[in-house]
Every structure is written in C-alpha cells, then in structure tokens.
C-alpha cells in the first residue's frame, strides 16, 4: 500500500489522550524519538491528539520546543516533576503500595474539578493511549474516572532492561539506583498489559515473553524511522566519519558498548588498519565517555548532533556495539534506513525481523566484530533491494493498522471488552 493511500485511510477522528513519561521533543534518544514519531504518524493519519507528559524542573521545554509539539498535538499539558519533602513522601508512600519508583515520581492531580481533568474532558478523548509505562498511574485513573478504554504501548521489558542497565553501570551508586527502580516493576508492567484493551509492543520477541506469562492481547507496533517523514532523501556529504556509533551517551548500556568498542575492538582493528578513525556521536556524553575518547587521536566525539540522519548517511561504516537491552534498538532501525553497511552485536539487532537482522554484519566477540569492521570497510556492499523490502514493515501502514485495531476494540460491546 502506498503512503498516499495509507494517509487517506479514515481515522473517524479517533481522539486520543497520549500519556508519555517525558516531553518528547527534541527526539534526542531512542525512547523520545519513538514517541515523537508515533505522535506525528497518528496526527498525519487524522487522529486529534492531547499530550500529557512530564519533565524535570531543571529541564523544562523551551517555547520553541513547545511550539513544535503543538503543531502535532491539539492540547499539550506538561507536568513539572518537582522535588521536596511532600513530593518525596508521596512517592515513598506509592512505592510502599507497590508502584515502581519511576511511576511513583509521575504524579498528577486527577481531581474531577481540577484544571488537568477539565482539559481532558474538554478535549473529549475516545481513549487513553499510554505510550511508555511510567505515566500509568495517571492513565489508569483517567480511564476509570471517564470510563475510557486504555491502550498501552510497551517500549521494553522494563524490569529486564533495568537489570541490564544496572549490570552495565560503572558505579555502585548507579547500580543501586537502577536496581531500586526495579522494585515492583515486573508486576506493574503485567498489570498494565492485563488492564489494557490492547497492548502494542515494540518487539515481536518481547511479545513472546509476555505471552508465556499469560498476556494474550499483545500486538506488534514497530517503531518508525525518521525516514518515514522525510520528503527528500538525506543528503550525503562527500566526507563523513569513517566508522560511526551514534546514540545516547548517558545510558549505561550505550556507555558500556562504547567502552567495549574502544578498549576491546578498536585495538584489533588498528592492528590491521592503523589509520582507521572512529567517531562517537550522541546526546549528553558522560565525562567518562569524553575521557575515554580523549585517549587516542583517532577517536572523535561529536556531542548533541543536530543532523543525525545526515551524519549516518555520510559515514563509511555504521556500528552498534550495545551488549545489553531489550525491545528494539531504534538506532539500528535508523541505520537500516541509510545505504551504509552496518556492523552490530546480536543485542543491537534483537527484536528486529530476521529479514532485517540478516542485512547487518553481526558479531558478538571483539575479534569477530573487528574482522567485520575491516571486511566492511574493504567491501562496503549492501543489498539495497532487500533493505527497501525490509523498510516496508516500518511504515505509516503499521500505525494505520493500530488505529484500525483500536477503533474495532472500542466498538465492541462493553461486556465483550470485559471478557477480552
């Protein structure tokens, strides 16, 4: 189905209250990009949107960023997470009642006569779409108060992802923080999925895991690449990075992957290609990342890149060295939208269909990863036709199918919904 025919599919003005755990713009890491792109797709397909989300008091969105989001959502309500004894006490009380820490930190006034609920009622949503789990307390309360169906989009198997982040953390403080954030998380995720009319999941592999735990309402809703929205092809400057990794440079799994790449893989590459140059690009690099890159002049850091697709399109070889995680690596999906060869760990391609995994050079051990880099630079050949076919699975049509599934689910008699 062509893009134009997908965009003509009627949404019957399916009005959605989107509940996201953070302000989605700028989309400078995979989680934000996933939510932001899906919102743009829903709007393009005719769904009026209201967004409720959270931000830290030290990271409130600028007027320009708010304006960008208001071009997509008809109503935008940002709740500032403030710290203080009252907020901390409420958070601890919710944790004691079985709510995970990250969800307990996202509190909202759901009083029927409060300003937020008045905004929600004025918008007149047909359903609540919880996009990421940590706004779940608010989403459930709105669903109950207004008798609205709840839909949920899972980004990870969160409790497993947090365990991986804890293992990847280089400091005791961070390991403790990630492990504390796992308290009650497994049961909380399961409860969201059980209550939702449909659980849309980022990964077909994750769906199988949840099905083994009795979840029967899960459907695959893949992430979207930025290329879905580009009217023109990405420019490819003549000179770009020879080797490139691009990702959030604060996430422990990415930091661990960068360290593995620089300390374990690149020395083996340099034995065969002494002049090989590696660029590490991404948002908010930790000091340890900057220090690591400063150890060799053949390493370059590019922080907070404005044109990530252009940088990837210009690179000689794209690398994904992540060693832990769950869901789908959005960065690998974006790599597959280019015409550049890719070398990845098995975790970097996890959750993708086998047809797309086969389009990457995959290696788990440093020597094999280094060999794939050397071979990829020597013969940078890709199967363009296979990539084009694979990209069709990550299109507006997937979001249009989700809209249709929600419309059908909402149309069921109430008794049928309770049974489902």
CSV table of C-alpha atoms in Angstrom, one decimal:
chain,number,residue,atom,x,y,z
A,1,UNK,CA,0.0,0.0,0.0
A,2,UNK,CA,1.4,3.4,-1.0
A,3,UNK,CA,2.0,6.2,1.6
A,4,UNK,CA,-0.7,8.3,-0.1
A,5,UNK,CA,-3.3,5.5,0.2
A,6,UNK,CA,-2.4,4.9,3.8
A,7,UNK,CA,-2.8,8.6,4.6
A,8,UNK,CA,-6.2,8.6,3.0
A,9,UNK,CA,-7.4,5.8,5.4
A,10,UNK,CA,-10.1,7.4,7.7
A,11,UNK,CA,-9.5,7.5,11.4
A,12,UNK,CA,-13.1,8.6,12.0
A,13,UNK,CA,-11.5,11.3,14.2
A,14,UNK,CA,-10.3,8.8,16.8
A,15,UNK,CA,-9.4,11.3,19.5
A,16,UNK,CA,-6.5,10.0,21.7
A,17,UNK,CA,-5.2,11.2,25.0
A,18,UNK,CA,-1.5,10.4,24.8
A,19,UNK,CA,0.2,9.8,28.1
A,20,UNK,CA,4.0,9.8,27.8
A,21,UNK,CA,6.6,9.7,30.6
A,22,UNK,CA,8.6,12.6,29.3
A,23,UNK,CA,8.3,15.6,26.9
A,24,UNK,CA,9.1,14.0,23.5
A,25,UNK,CA,11.0,16.9,21.9
A,26,UNK,CA,13.8,17.2,20.9
A,27,UNK,CA,13.9,13.5,20.0
A,28,UNK,CA,17.5,13.1,21.1
A,29,UNK,CA,17.3,9.5,22.2
A,30,UNK,CA,15.5,6.3,21.2
A,31,UNK,CA,12.7,6.5,23.7
A,32,UNK,CA,11.8,10.1,22.8
A,33,UNK,CA,12.2,9.5,19.1
A,34,UNK,CA,9.8,6.5,19.2
A,35,UNK,CA,7.0,8.5,20.9
A,36,UNK,CA,7.5,11.6,18.8
A,37,UNK,CA,7.5,9.8,15.5
A,38,UNK,CA,4.3,7.8,16.5
A,39,UNK,CA,2.6,11.0,17.5
A,40,UNK,CA,3.4,12.6,14.1
A,41,UNK,CA,2.1,9.4,12.4
A,42,UNK,CA,-1.1,9.4,14.4
A,43,UNK,CA,-1.7,13.1,13.5
A,44,UNK,CA,-0.9,12.6,9.9
A,45,UNK,CA,-3.4,9.7,9.8
A,46,UNK,CA,-6.1,12.0,11.1
A,47,UNK,CA,-6.2,11.4,14.9
A,48,UNK,CA,-6.6,14.6,17.1
A,49,UNK,CA,-4.2,14.3,20.0
A,50,UNK,CA,-3.9,15.6,23.5
A,51,UNK,CA,-0.5,15.0,25.2
A,52,UNK,CA,0.1,14.8,28.9
A,53,UNK,CA,3.7,14.3,29.8
A,54,UNK,CA,6.3,15.1,32.5
A,55,UNK,CA,9.6,16.9,32.7
A,56,UNK,CA,12.2,17.7,35.3
A,57,UNK,CA,12.2,21.1,36.9
A,58,UNK,CA,15.7,21.7,35.5
A,59,UNK,CA,14.8,20.6,32.0
A,60,UNK,CA,11.6,22.3,31.1
A,61,UNK,CA,10.8,22.6,27.4
A,62,UNK,CA,11.6,25.8,25.7
A,63,UNK,CA,9.0,27.9,23.9
A,64,UNK,CA,10.3,26.7,20.5
A,65,UNK,CA,10.1,23.1,21.6
A,66,UNK,CA,6.6,23.5,22.9
A,67,UNK,CA,5.6,25.1,19.6
A,68,UNK,CA,7.0,22.2,17.7
A,69,UNK,CA,4.9,19.7,19.7
A,70,UNK,CA,1.8,21.9,19.5
A,71,UNK,CA,2.0,21.5,15.7
A,72,UNK,CA,1.3,17.8,16.3
A,73,UNK,CA,-0.9,17.7,19.4
A,74,UNK,CA,-4.0,19.9,19.8
A,75,UNK,CA,-3.5,20.2,23.5
A,76,UNK,CA,-0.2,19.9,25.4
A,77,UNK,CA,0.0,19.6,29.2
A,78,UNK,CA,3.4,19.3,30.7
A,79,UNK,CA,3.7,18.4,34.4
A,80,UNK,CA,6.9,19.5,36.1
A,81,UNK,CA,8.4,17.0,38.4
A,82,UNK,CA,9.4,19.0,41.5
A,83,UNK,CA,11.4,17.7,44.5
A,84,UNK,CA,10.6,18.4,48.1
A,85,UNK,CA,9.6,16.7,51.3
A,86,UNK,CA,5.9,16.5,50.3
A,87,UNK,CA,6.6,15.1,46.8
A,88,UNK,CA,9.2,12.6,48.2
A,89,UNK,CA,6.8,11.5,50.9
A,90,UNK,CA,4.0,10.8,48.4
A,91,UNK,CA,6.5,9.0,46.2
A,92,UNK,CA,7.6,6.7,49.1
A,93,UNK,CA,4.0,6.1,50.0
A,94,UNK,CA,3.2,5.0,46.5
A,95,UNK,CA,6.3,2.7,46.4
A,96,UNK,CA,5.1,1.1,49.6
A,97,UNK,CA,1.8,0.4,47.9
A,98,UNK,CA,3.5,-1.5,45.1
A,99,UNK,CA,4.1,1.3,42.5
A,100,UNK,CA,7.6,1.4,41.0
A,101,UNK,CA,9.7,4.4,41.7
A,102,UNK,CA,9.7,5.9,38.2
A,103,UNK,CA,5.9,5.7,38.1
A,104,UNK,CA,5.5,7.0,41.6
A,105,UNK,CA,7.5,10.1,40.6
A,106,UNK,CA,5.0,11.0,37.9
A,107,UNK,CA,2.1,12.2,39.9
A,108,UNK,CA,-0.8,14.3,38.6
A,109,UNK,CA,-3.9,15.9,40.1
A,110,UNK,CA,-6.9,13.9,38.9
A,111,UNK,CA,-9.5,15.7,40.9
A,112,UNK,CA,-12.6,15.9,38.8
A,113,UNK,CA,-12.8,19.7,39.1
A,114,UNK,CA,-9.0,20.3,38.7
A,115,UNK,CA,-7.5,22.1,35.7
A,116,UNK,CA,-6.0,19.0,34.2
A,117,UNK,CA,-9.1,16.9,34.3
A,118,UNK,CA,-11.1,19.9,32.9
A,119,UNK,CA,-8.7,20.0,30.0
A,120,UNK,CA,-9.1,16.3,29.4
A,121,UNK,CA,-12.9,16.4,29.5
A,122,UNK,CA,-12.9,19.4,27.2
A,123,UNK,CA,-10.8,17.5,24.7
A,124,UNK,CA,-13.3,14.6,24.7
A,125,UNK,CA,-10.9,11.7,24.0
A,126,UNK,CA,-12.3,8.4,22.8
A,127,UNK,CA,-9.4,6.5,24.5
A,128,UNK,CA,-6.3,6.8,26.6
A,129,UNK,CA,-3.1,5.8,24.9
A,130,UNK,CA,-0.3,5.1,27.4
A,131,UNK,CA,2.9,5.4,25.4
A,132,UNK,CA,5.6,4.1,27.9
A,133,UNK,CA,4.7,2.7,31.3
A,134,UNK,CA,5.6,5.4,33.9
A,135,UNK,CA,2.6,7.6,33.3
A,136,UNK,CA,0.4,4.6,34.1
A,137,UNK,CA,-0.9,5.8,37.4
A,138,UNK,CA,-2.4,8.8,35.8
A,139,UNK,CA,-3.6,6.9,32.7
A,140,UNK,CA,-5.4,4.3,34.8
A,141,UNK,CA,-7.1,7.0,36.9
A,142,UNK,CA,-8.3,8.9,33.8
A,143,UNK,CA,-9.5,5.7,32.2
A,144,UNK,CA,-11.5,4.8,35.4
A,145,UNK,CA,-12.9,8.3,36.0
A,146,UNK,CA,-14.1,8.9,32.5
A,147,UNK,CA,-14.9,5.3,31.6
A,148,UNK,CA,-12.4,5.4,28.7
A,149,UNK,CA,-10.7,2.3,27.2
A,150,UNK,CA,-7.0,2.1,27.9
A,151,UNK,CA,-4.4,1.2,25.2
A,152,UNK,CA,-0.7,0.7,26.1
A,153,UNK,CA,2.5,0.8,24.1
A,154,UNK,CA,5.4,-1.1,25.7
A,155,UNK,CA,8.9,0.1,24.8
A,156,UNK,CA,10.9,-2.7,26.6
A,157,UNK,CA,10.5,-5.5,29.0
A,158,UNK,CA,11.3,-2.8,31.5
A,159,UNK,CA,12.3,-4.9,34.5
A,160,UNK,CA,14.7,-6.9,32.3
A,161,UNK,CA,16.0,-3.7,30.7
A,162,UNK,CA,16.7,-2.1,34.1
A,163,UNK,CA,18.5,-5.2,35.2
A,164,UNK,CA,20.8,-4.9,32.2
A,165,UNK,CA,21.3,-1.2,32.9
A,166,UNK,CA,22.3,-2.0,36.5
A,167,UNK,CA,24.8,-4.6,35.3
A,168,UNK,CA,26.2,-2.1,32.7
A,169,UNK,CA,26.6,0.7,35.2
A,170,UNK,CA,30.2,1.5,36.1
A,171,UNK,CA,29.5,3.0,39.6
A,172,UNK,CA,27.9,1.5,42.7
A,173,UNK,CA,25.6,4.4,43.1
A,174,UNK,CA,24.1,3.9,39.6
A,175,UNK,CA,23.8,0.2,40.0
A,176,UNK,CA,21.9,0.7,43.3
A,177,UNK,CA,19.6,3.3,41.6
A,178,UNK,CA,18.8,1.0,38.7
A,179,UNK,CA,18.1,-1.9,41.0
A,180,UNK,CA,15.9,0.2,43.3
A,181,UNK,CA,13.9,1.3,40.3
A,182,UNK,CA,13.1,-2.4,39.5
A,183,UNK,CA,11.1,-2.8,42.7
A,184,UNK,CA,7.5,-3.8,41.9
A,185,UNK,CA,8.2,-3.2,38.2
A,186,UNK,CA,7.5,-6.7,36.8
A,187,UNK,CA,4.1,-6.9,38.5
A,188,UNK,CA,3.3,-3.3,37.4
A,189,UNK,CA,4.1,-4.0,33.8
A,190,UNK,CA,2.0,-7.1,33.8
A,191,UNK,CA,-0.9,-5.2,35.4
A,192,UNK,CA,-0.8,-2.5,32.7
A,193,UNK,CA,-0.9,-5.1,30.0
A,194,UNK,CA,-3.7,-7.1,31.6
A,195,UNK,CA,-5.8,-3.9,32.0
A,196,UNK,CA,-5.2,-2.5,28.6
A,197,UNK,CA,-7.7,-3.3,25.9
A,198,UNK,CA,-4.8,-3.8,23.5
A,199,UNK,CA,-1.1,-3.8,24.4
A,200,UNK,CA,1.0,-2.6,21.4
A,201,UNK,CA,4.6,-3.9,21.8
A,202,UNK,CA,7.8,-2.6,20.2
A,203,UNK,CA,9.2,-6.1,19.7
A,204,UNK,CA,7.8,-9.4,18.4
A,205,UNK,CA,10.4,-11.1,20.6
A,206,UNK,CA,9.1,-9.3,23.7
A,207,UNK,CA,5.5,-10.3,22.8
A,208,UNK,CA,6.5,-14.0,23.0
A,209,UNK,CA,8.0,-13.4,26.5
A,210,UNK,CA,4.8,-11.8,27.8
A,211,UNK,CA,2.6,-14.5,26.1
A,212,UNK,CA,4.5,-17.1,28.2
A,213,UNK,CA,3.2,-15.1,31.2
A,214,UNK,CA,-0.4,-15.2,30.1
A,215,UNK,CA,-0.7,-11.9,28.2
A,216,UNK,CA,-3.0,-12.5,25.2
A,217,UNK,CA,-3.8,-9.0,24.0
A,218,UNK,CA,-0.4,-8.0,22.6
A,219,UNK,CA,0.1,-6.8,19.0
A,220,UNK,CA,3.3,-5.7,17.3
A,221,UNK,CA,3.6,-2.0,16.7
A,222,UNK,CA,7.1,-1.4,15.4
A,223,UNK,CA,9.0,1.9,15.9
A,224,UNK,CA,9.1,4.3,12.9
A,225,UNK,CA,12.3,5.5,11.4
A,226,UNK,CA,12.7,9.3,10.8
A,227,UNK,CA,12.9,8.5,7.0
A,228,UNK,CA,9.1,7.9,7.1
A,229,UNK,CA,8.6,11.6,7.3
A,230,UNK,CA,11.4,12.8,5.0
A,231,UNK,CA,10.0,14.2,1.8
A,232,UNK,CA,13.5,14.4,0.3
A,233,UNK,CA,16.4,11.9,0.5
A,234,UNK,CA,19.0,12.5,3.2
A,235,UNK,CA,22.0,14.5,1.9
A,236,UNK,CA,25.3,12.6,1.8
A,237,UNK,CA,28.3,14.9,2.1
A,238,UNK,CA,31.4,13.7,0.3
A,239,UNK,CA,33.4,13.3,3.5
A,240,UNK,CA,31.9,11.8,6.7
A,241,UNK,CA,33.1,9.7,9.6
A,242,UNK,CA,34.9,6.5,8.6
A,243,UNK,CA,33.4,4.5,11.5
A,244,UNK,CA,30.4,5.8,13.4
A,245,UNK,CA,28.5,5.0,16.5
A,246,UNK,CA,25.6,7.3,17.3
A,247,UNK,CA,23.4,7.0,20.5
A,248,UNK,CA,22.5,8.4,23.8
A,249,UNK,CA,25.9,8.7,25.6
A,250,UNK,CA,24.4,8.7,29.1
A,251,UNK,CA,22.6,5.3,29.0
A,252,UNK,CA,24.7,2.7,30.8
A,253,UNK,CA,24.2,0.1,28.1
A,254,UNK,CA,25.4,2.6,25.4
A,255,UNK,CA,28.4,3.7,27.6
A,256,UNK,CA,29.3,0.1,28.2
A,257,UNK,CA,29.1,-0.6,24.5
A,258,UNK,CA,31.3,2.4,23.7
A,259,UNK,CA,33.9,1.3,26.2
A,260,UNK,CA,33.9,-2.3,24.8
A,261,UNK,CA,34.3,-0.9,21.3
A,262,UNK,CA,37.2,1.4,22.1
A,263,UNK,CA,39.1,-0.8,24.6
A,264,UNK,CA,38.4,-4.3,23.2
A,265,UNK,CA,37.6,-3.9,19.5
A,266,UNK,CA,39.5,-0.9,18.1
A,267,UNK,CA,43.0,-2.2,19.1
A,268,UNK,CA,42.3,-5.2,16.9
A,269,UNK,CA,41.1,-3.0,14.0
A,270,UNK,CA,44.2,-0.8,14.4
A,271,UNK,CA,46.5,-3.8,14.1
A,272,UNK,CA,45.3,-4.2,10.5
A,273,UNK,CA,44.2,-0.7,9.7
A,274,UNK,CA,46.4,1.7,11.8
A,275,UNK,CA,44.8,4.8,10.4
A,276,UNK,CA,41.1,3.8,11.0
A,277,UNK,CA,39.2,6.6,12.6
A,278,UNK,CA,36.1,6.2,14.9
A,279,UNK,CA,33.5,8.9,15.6
A,280,UNK,CA,31.3,8.6,18.7
A,281,UNK,CA,28.3,10.8,18.4
A,282,UNK,CA,25.2,11.4,20.6
A,283,UNK,CA,23.5,13.3,23.2
A,284,UNK,CA,24.7,14.3,26.7
A,285,UNK,CA,28.0,12.4,26.8
A,286,UNK,CA,29.1,11.5,30.3
A,287,UNK,CA,32.6,12.6,31.5
A,288,UNK,CA,33.8,9.1,31.4
A,289,UNK,CA,32.8,8.9,27.7
A,290,UNK,CA,34.7,12.1,26.9
A,291,UNK,CA,37.7,10.9,28.9
A,292,UNK,CA,37.7,7.6,27.0
A,293,UNK,CA,37.6,9.2,23.6
A,294,UNK,CA,40.4,11.6,24.6
A,295,UNK,CA,42.8,8.6,25.0
A,296,UNK,CA,43.6,8.3,21.2
A,297,UNK,CA,43.7,10.9,18.4
A,298,UNK,CA,42.0,8.5,16.1
A,299,UNK,CA,38.8,8.8,18.2
A,300,UNK,CA,36.4,11.8,17.8
A,301,UNK,CA,33.5,12.9,19.9
A,302,UNK,CA,30.5,14.8,18.4
A,303,UNK,CA,28.1,15.7,21.1
A,304,UNK,CA,24.4,16.6,20.5
A,305,UNK,CA,24.4,16.2,16.8
A,306,UNK,CA,21.7,18.3,15.0
A,307,UNK,CA,21.5,16.2,11.9
A,308,UNK,CA,21.8,12.5,13.0
A,309,UNK,CA,20.3,11.1,9.7
A,310,UNK,CA,22.8,13.1,7.6
A,311,UNK,CA,25.7,12.0,9.8
A,312,UNK,CA,24.8,8.4,9.4
A,313,UNK,CA,24.2,8.7,5.7
A,314,UNK,CA,27.7,10.2,5.2
A,315,UNK,CA,29.6,7.5,7.3
A,316,UNK,CA,31.6,4.8,5.8
A,317,UNK,CA,30.5,2.1,8.3
A,318,UNK,CA,27.8,2.2,11.0
A,319,UNK,CA,28.5,0.4,14.3
A,320,UNK,CA,26.2,-0.7,17.1
A,321,UNK,CA,28.2,-2.2,19.9
A,322,UNK,CA,25.5,-2.5,22.6
A,323,UNK,CA,25.8,-5.6,24.7
A,324,UNK,CA,22.5,-5.4,26.8
A,325,UNK,CA,19.0,-4.1,26.5
A,326,UNK,CA,15.5,-5.2,25.3
A,327,UNK,CA,12.9,-4.1,22.9
A,328,UNK,CA,14.2,-2.8,19.6
A,329,UNK,CA,17.3,-0.7,19.1
A,330,UNK,CA,15.8,2.4,17.4
A,331,UNK,CA,19.3,3.4,16.4
A,332,UNK,CA,19.7,0.1,14.3
A,333,UNK,CA,16.4,0.8,12.6
A,334,UNK,CA,17.6,4.3,11.7
A,335,UNK,CA,20.9,2.8,10.4
A,336,UNK,CA,18.9,0.5,8.1
A,337,UNK,CA,17.2,3.5,6.5
A,338,UNK,CA,20.6,4.5,5.1
A,339,UNK,CA,22.6,2.9,2.3
A,340,UNK,CA,25.6,2.3,4.6
A,341,UNK,CA,26.9,-1.1,5.8
A,342,UNK,CA,26.3,-1.9,9.4
A,343,UNK,CA,28.2,-4.0,12.0
A,344,UNK,CA,26.3,-4.9,15.1
A,345,UNK,CA,26.3,-7.1,18.2
A,346,UNK,CA,23.4,-9.6,18.4
A,347,UNK,CA,21.8,-7.3,21.0
A,348,UNK,CA,21.9,-4.4,18.6
A,349,UNK,CA,19.6,-6.3,16.1
A,350,UNK,CA,17.4,-8.0,18.7
A,351,UNK,CA,13.7,-7.6,18.2
A,352,UNK,CA,14.0,-6.9,14.5
A,353,UNK,CA,12.6,-9.4,12.0
A,354,UNK,CA,15.1,-12.0,10.8
A,355,UNK,CA,14.9,-10.5,7.3
A,356,UNK,CA,16.4,-7.2,8.6
A,357,UNK,CA,18.9,-8.8,11.0
A,358,UNK,CA,20.4,-10.6,8.0
A,359,UNK,CA,21.1,-7.2,6.4
A,360,UNK,CA,23.7,-6.4,9.1
A,361,UNK,CA,27.1,-7.9,9.8
A,362,UNK,CA,26.6,-9.4,13.3
A,363,UNK,CA,29.3,-10.5,15.7
A,364,UNK,CA,29.4,-11.0,19.4
A,365,UNK,CA,33.1,-11.3,20.3
A,366,UNK,CA,35.8,-8.5,19.9
A,367,UNK,CA,37.9,-10.4,17.3
A,368,UNK,CA,34.9,-11.2,15.1
A,369,UNK,CA,33.5,-7.7,15.5
A,370,UNK,CA,36.9,-6.2,14.5
A,371,UNK,CA,37.1,-8.6,11.5
A,372,UNK,CA,33.6,-7.5,10.3
A,373,UNK,CA,34.7,-3.8,10.6
A,374,UNK,CA,37.8,-4.5,8.5
A,375,UNK,CA,35.9,-6.5,5.9
A,376,UNK,CA,33.1,-4.0,5.8
A,377,UNK,CA,35.5,-1.1,5.0
A,378,UNK,CA,37.2,-3.2,2.4
A,379,UNK,CA,33.9,-4.2,0.7
A,380,UNK,CA,31.1,-1.7,1.6
A,381,UNK,CA,28.4,-3.5,-0.3
A,382,UNK,CA,24.8,-3.7,0.8
A,383,UNK,CA,21.7,-5.3,-0.7
A,384,UNK,CA,19.7,-2.2,-1.5
A,385,UNK,CA,16.6,-4.1,-2.8
A,386,UNK,CA,16.4,-6.2,0.4
A,387,UNK,CA,16.7,-3.1,2.6
A,388,UNK,CA,13.8,-1.4,0.6
A,389,UNK,CA,11.7,-4.5,1.1
A,390,UNK,CA,12.5,-4.7,4.8
A,391,UNK,CA,11.7,-1.0,5.4
A,392,UNK,CA,8.1,-1.6,4.3
A,393,UNK,CA,7.4,-3.2,7.7
A,394,UNK,CA,8.3,0.1,9.4
A,395,UNK,CA,5.8,2.5,7.7
A,396,UNK,CA,2.7,4.5,8.3
A,397,UNK,CA,0.7,1.4,7.4
A,398,UNK,CA,1.7,-0.2,10.8
A,399,UNK,CA,0.3,2.8,12.6
A,400,UNK,CA,-2.8,2.8,10.4
A,401,UNK,CA,-3.4,-0.8,11.4
A,402,UNK,CA,-3.1,0.1,15.1
A,403,UNK,CA,-5.7,2.8,14.6
A,404,UNK,CA,-8.0,0.3,13.0
A,405,UNK,CA,-7.4,-2.2,15.8
A,406,UNK,CA,-8.3,0.5,18.4
A,407,UNK,CA,-11.4,1.5,16.5
A,408,UNK,CA,-12.6,-2.1,16.3
A,409,UNK,CA,-11.8,-2.7,20.0
A,410,UNK,CA,-13.7,0.5,21.1
A,411,UNK,CA,-16.6,-0.6,19.0
A,412,UNK,CA,-17.1,-3.9,21.0
A,413,UNK,CA,-20.0,-4.1,23.4
A,414,UNK,CA,-18.8,-3.3,27.0
A,415,UNK,CA,-19.4,-6.9,28.1
A,416,UNK,CA,-17.2,-8.2,25.3
A,417,UNK,CA,-14.4,-5.8,26.3
A,418,UNK,CA,-14.5,-7.0,30.0
A,419,UNK,CA,-14.3,-10.6,28.8
A,420,UNK,CA,-11.4,-9.7,26.5
